[in-house]
Amino acid sequence: MASLMELKEIFRSADAVCFDVDSTVIREEGIDELAKFCGVGDAVAEMTRRAMGGTVTFKAALTARLGLIRPSYEQVQKLISDNPPQLTPGIRELVSRLHQRGVQVFLVSGGFQSIVEHVALQLNIPTANVFANRLKFYFNGEYAGFDETQPTAESGGKGKVISHLKEQFHFKKVVMIGDGATDMEACPPGDCFIGFGGNVVRNQVKEKAKWYITHFDELLKELEER
């Protein structure tokens, strides 16, 4: 197992950094915001709490919650325009600094492509570097399910994305940053996991992560060390 010092060295010399999105890059949980917007916030929040307990698979939890929300294409677009996701303080500066250093930045999320792409645009991250779940709609805009073939629709999906990135781009060192257990489980194949508790603290992650931060400034400082 790598020591904290070794993890910091991996981060400083990484050629790719993957960020979780909900409660990490943005302050809120996209699916809970969508549920509130569609009038089923409390019921979906309760489902989310149960899902976090790890008794159901990610895909089963996602299917159940979306079945309750049933968001239309119009509702998703209106959510983005009326209640755009709020960036976590410091993330814009951190991503900009990584880009300056020639590091590839990816957003790897169990959230929804349309919302995550909106976030990517604000951070100058190409949409090709977004891995998230895709909602499906009928021709009249009504909810038609989600694309179950996306790796992020499954438990362990974030690790699959990192494996794919390593194969495709021959990255030597890939860092995963996130607030949840699914982010921590992505290392390995990721080379370094950084737990983030700036928006919400998940005790399981805080206790098990060798490197745990509560503000992105801590990572900016690490990059200045070199």
Short mmCIF file of N, CA, C and O in Angstrom, two decimals, residues 70-118:
data_model
loop_
_atom_site.label_atom_id
_atom_site.label_comp_id
_atom_site.label_asym_id
_atom_site.label_seq_id
_atom_site.Cartn_x
_atom_site.Cartn_y
_atom_site.Cartn_z
N ARG A 70 -39.12 9.87 -13.46
CA ARG A 70 -39.57 9.90 -14.86
C ARG A 70 -39.41 11.29 -15.49
O ARG A 70 -40.38 11.91 -15.92
N PRO A 71 -38.19 11.83 -15.52
CA PRO A 71 -38.00 13.20 -16.02
C PRO A 71 -38.17 13.27 -17.53
O PRO A 71 -37.67 12.42 -18.25
N SER A 72 -38.86 14.30 -17.99
CA SER A 72 -38.97 14.52 -19.43
C SER A 72 -37.74 15.29 -19.91
O SER A 72 -37.02 15.89 -19.10
N TYR A 73 -37.51 15.28 -21.21
CA TYR A 73 -36.39 16.03 -21.80
C TYR A 73 -36.51 17.50 -21.42
O TYR A 73 -35.53 18.14 -21.04
N GLU A 74 -37.74 18.02 -21.48
CA GLU A 74 -37.98 19.44 -21.19
C GLU A 74 -37.64 19.75 -19.73
O GLU A 74 -37.03 20.79 -19.43
N GLN A 75 -38.00 18.85 -18.80
CA GLN A 75 -37.71 19.08 -17.38
C GLN A 75 -36.20 19.12 -17.11
O GLN A 75 -35.72 19.94 -16.34
N VAL A 76 -35.46 18.22 -17.76
CA VAL A 76 -34.00 18.19 -17.57
C VAL A 76 -33.38 19.50 -18.07
O VAL A 76 -32.54 20.10 -17.38
N GLN A 77 -33.80 19.96 -19.24
CA GLN A 77 -33.26 21.21 -19.80
C GLN A 77 -33.63 22.41 -18.92
O GLN A 77 -32.82 23.31 -18.72
N LYS A 78 -34.86 22.39 -18.40
CA LYS A 78 -35.32 23.50 -17.55
C LYS A 78 -34.56 23.51 -16.22
O LYS A 78 -34.23 24.58 -15.70
N LEU A 79 -34.27 22.33 -15.69
CA LEU A 79 -33.48 22.26 -14.45
C LEU A 79 -32.12 22.92 -14.66
O LEU A 79 -31.67 23.71 -13.84
N ILE A 80 -31.47 22.59 -15.80
CA ILE A 80 -30.13 23.13 -16.08
C ILE A 80 -30.18 24.65 -16.25
O ILE A 80 -29.31 25.37 -15.76
N SER A 81 -31.23 25.15 -16.92
CA SER A 81 -31.30 26.61 -17.15
C SER A 81 -31.76 27.37 -15.90
O SER A 81 -31.27 28.45 -15.61
N ASP A 82 -32.72 26.79 -15.14
CA ASP A 82 -33.26 27.50 -13.96
C ASP A 82 -32.41 27.31 -12.71
O ASP A 82 -32.28 28.20 -11.89
N ASN A 83 -31.88 26.09 -12.52
CA ASN A 83 -31.06 25.77 -11.33
C ASN A 83 -29.75 25.15 -11.76
O ASN A 83 -29.52 23.96 -11.52
N PRO A 84 -28.86 25.91 -12.42
CA PRO A 84 -27.62 25.30 -12.90
C PRO A 84 -26.79 24.76 -11.74
O PRO A 84 -26.83 25.31 -10.65
N PRO A 85 -26.04 23.67 -11.98
CA PRO A 85 -25.21 23.11 -10.91
C PRO A 85 -24.20 24.13 -10.39
O PRO A 85 -23.64 24.90 -11.17
N GLN A 86 -24.01 24.15 -9.07
CA GLN A 86 -23.09 25.10 -8.43
C GLN A 86 -21.70 24.47 -8.29
O GLN A 86 -21.56 23.44 -7.63
N LEU A 87 -20.70 25.09 -8.91
CA LEU A 87 -19.34 24.57 -8.81
C LEU A 87 -18.81 24.69 -7.38
O LEU A 87 -19.08 25.68 -6.70
N THR A 88 -18.09 23.68 -6.93
CA THR A 88 -17.44 23.71 -5.62
C THR A 88 -16.30 24.73 -5.64
O THR A 88 -15.54 24.77 -6.61
N PRO A 89 -16.16 25.56 -4.59
CA PRO A 89 -15.07 26.55 -4.57
C PRO A 89 -13.71 25.89 -4.78
O PRO A 89 -13.43 24.83 -4.21
N GLY A 90 -12.90 26.51 -5.64
CA GLY A 90 -11.54 26.03 -5.90
C GLY A 90 -11.40 25.07 -7.07
O GLY A 90 -10.29 24.88 -7.57
N ILE A 91 -12.52 24.51 -7.55
CA ILE A 91 -12.40 23.50 -8.61
C ILE A 91 -11.97 24.14 -9.93
O ILE A 91 -11.18 23.58 -10.68
N ARG A 92 -12.48 25.33 -10.21
CA ARG A 92 -12.14 26.00 -11.47
C ARG A 92 -10.64 26.26 -11.56
O ARG A 92 -10.00 25.98 -12.57
N GLU A 93 -10.07 26.74 -10.43
CA GLU A 93 -8.64 27.03 -10.39
C GLU A 93 -7.81 25.75 -10.50
O GLU A 93 -6.78 25.72 -11.18
N LEU A 94 -8.27 24.69 -9.82
CA LEU A 94 -7.52 23.42 -9.83
C LEU A 94 -7.50 22.82 -11.24
O LEU A 94 -6.44 22.41 -11.73
N VAL A 95 -8.65 22.78 -11.90
CA VAL A 95 -8.71 22.20 -13.25
C VAL A 95 -7.87 23.04 -14.22
O VAL A 95 -7.12 22.50 -15.04
N SER A 96 -7.94 24.36 -14.08
CA SER A 96 -7.16 25.25 -14.93
C SER A 96 -5.66 24.99 -14.75
O SER A 96 -4.90 24.91 -15.72
N ARG A 97 -5.24 24.80 -13.49
CA ARG A 97 -3.81 24.54 -13.20
C ARG A 97 -3.38 23.19 -13.77
O ARG A 97 -2.28 23.06 -14.32
N LEU A 98 -4.23 22.19 -13.65
CA LEU A 98 -3.91 20.87 -14.22
C LEU A 98 -3.76 20.96 -15.74
O LEU A 98 -2.83 20.42 -16.32
N HIS A 99 -4.68 21.69 -16.36
CA HIS A 99 -4.60 21.88 -17.82
C HIS A 99 -3.28 22.57 -18.21
O HIS A 99 -2.65 22.19 -19.19
N GLN A 100 -2.89 23.57 -17.43
CA GLN A 100 -1.63 24.29 -17.72
C GLN A 100 -0.43 23.35 -17.67
O GLN A 100 0.54 23.53 -18.39
N ARG A 101 -0.53 22.34 -16.83
CA ARG A 101 0.56 21.38 -16.67
C ARG A 101 0.49 20.24 -17.69
O ARG A 101 1.28 19.30 -17.65
N GLY A 102 -0.52 20.32 -18.58
CA GLY A 102 -0.65 19.29 -19.61
C GLY A 102 -1.30 18.01 -19.12
O GLY A 102 -1.20 16.95 -19.77
N VAL A 103 -1.99 18.09 -17.97
CA VAL A 103 -2.67 16.91 -17.41
C VAL A 103 -4.06 16.80 -18.04
O VAL A 103 -4.78 17.79 -18.14
N GLN A 104 -4.43 15.60 -18.46
CA GLN A 104 -5.79 15.36 -18.99
C GLN A 104 -6.76 15.27 -17.83
O GLN A 104 -6.50 14.56 -16.85
N VAL A 105 -7.88 15.99 -17.92
CA VAL A 105 -8.89 15.97 -16.85
C VAL A 105 -10.17 15.34 -17.38
O VAL A 105 -10.65 15.69 -18.46
N PHE A 106 -10.71 14.40 -16.59
CA PHE A 106 -11.94 13.69 -16.96
C PHE A 106 -12.98 13.84 -15.86
O PHE A 106 -12.64 13.92 -14.68
N LEU A 107 -14.26 13.87 -16.26
CA LEU A 107 -15.36 13.82 -15.30
C LEU A 107 -16.00 12.44 -15.42
O LEU A 107 -16.46 12.05 -16.50
N VAL A 108 -15.98 11.69 -14.31
CA VAL A 108 -16.50 10.31 -14.32
C VAL A 108 -17.60 10.24 -13.27
O VAL A 108 -17.33 10.30 -12.07
N SER A 109 -18.85 10.13 -13.74
CA SER A 109 -19.99 10.35 -12.85
C SER A 109 -21.09 9.32 -13.03
O SER A 109 -21.37 8.90 -14.15
N GLY A 110 -21.73 8.98 -11.92
CA GLY A 110 -22.96 8.17 -11.99
C GLY A 110 -24.16 9.05 -12.27
O GLY A 110 -25.29 8.57 -12.36
N GLY A 111 -23.93 10.37 -12.43
CA GLY A 111 -25.00 11.32 -12.76
C GLY A 111 -25.30 11.31 -14.24
O GLY A 111 -24.94 10.38 -14.96
N PHE A 112 -25.94 12.38 -14.71
CA PHE A 112 -26.48 12.38 -16.07
C PHE A 112 -25.67 13.23 -17.04
O PHE A 112 -25.29 14.36 -16.73
N GLN A 113 -25.44 12.66 -18.22
CA GLN A 113 -24.60 13.26 -19.26
C GLN A 113 -24.93 14.73 -19.50
O GLN A 113 -24.04 15.57 -19.56
N SER A 114 -26.23 15.04 -19.66
CA SER A 114 -26.60 16.42 -20.02
C SER A 114 -26.19 17.41 -18.94
O SER A 114 -25.72 18.51 -19.23
N ILE A 115 -26.32 17.02 -17.67
CA ILE A 115 -25.95 17.90 -16.56
C ILE A 115 -24.42 17.97 -16.45
O ILE A 115 -23.84 19.05 -16.29
N VAL A 116 -23.76 16.82 -16.58
CA VAL A 116 -22.29 16.78 -16.44
C VAL A 116 -21.62 17.53 -17.59
O VAL A 116 -20.61 18.21 -17.38
N GLU A 117 -22.17 17.45 -18.78
CA GLU A 117 -21.59 18.19 -19.92
C GLU A 117 -21.69 19.70 -19.68
O GLU A 117 -20.80 20.45 -20.07
N HIS A 118 -22.77 20.13 -19.04
CA HIS A 118 -22.93 21.55 -18.69
C HIS A 118 -21.80 21.98 -17.75
O HIS A 118 -21.24 23.06 -17.88
#
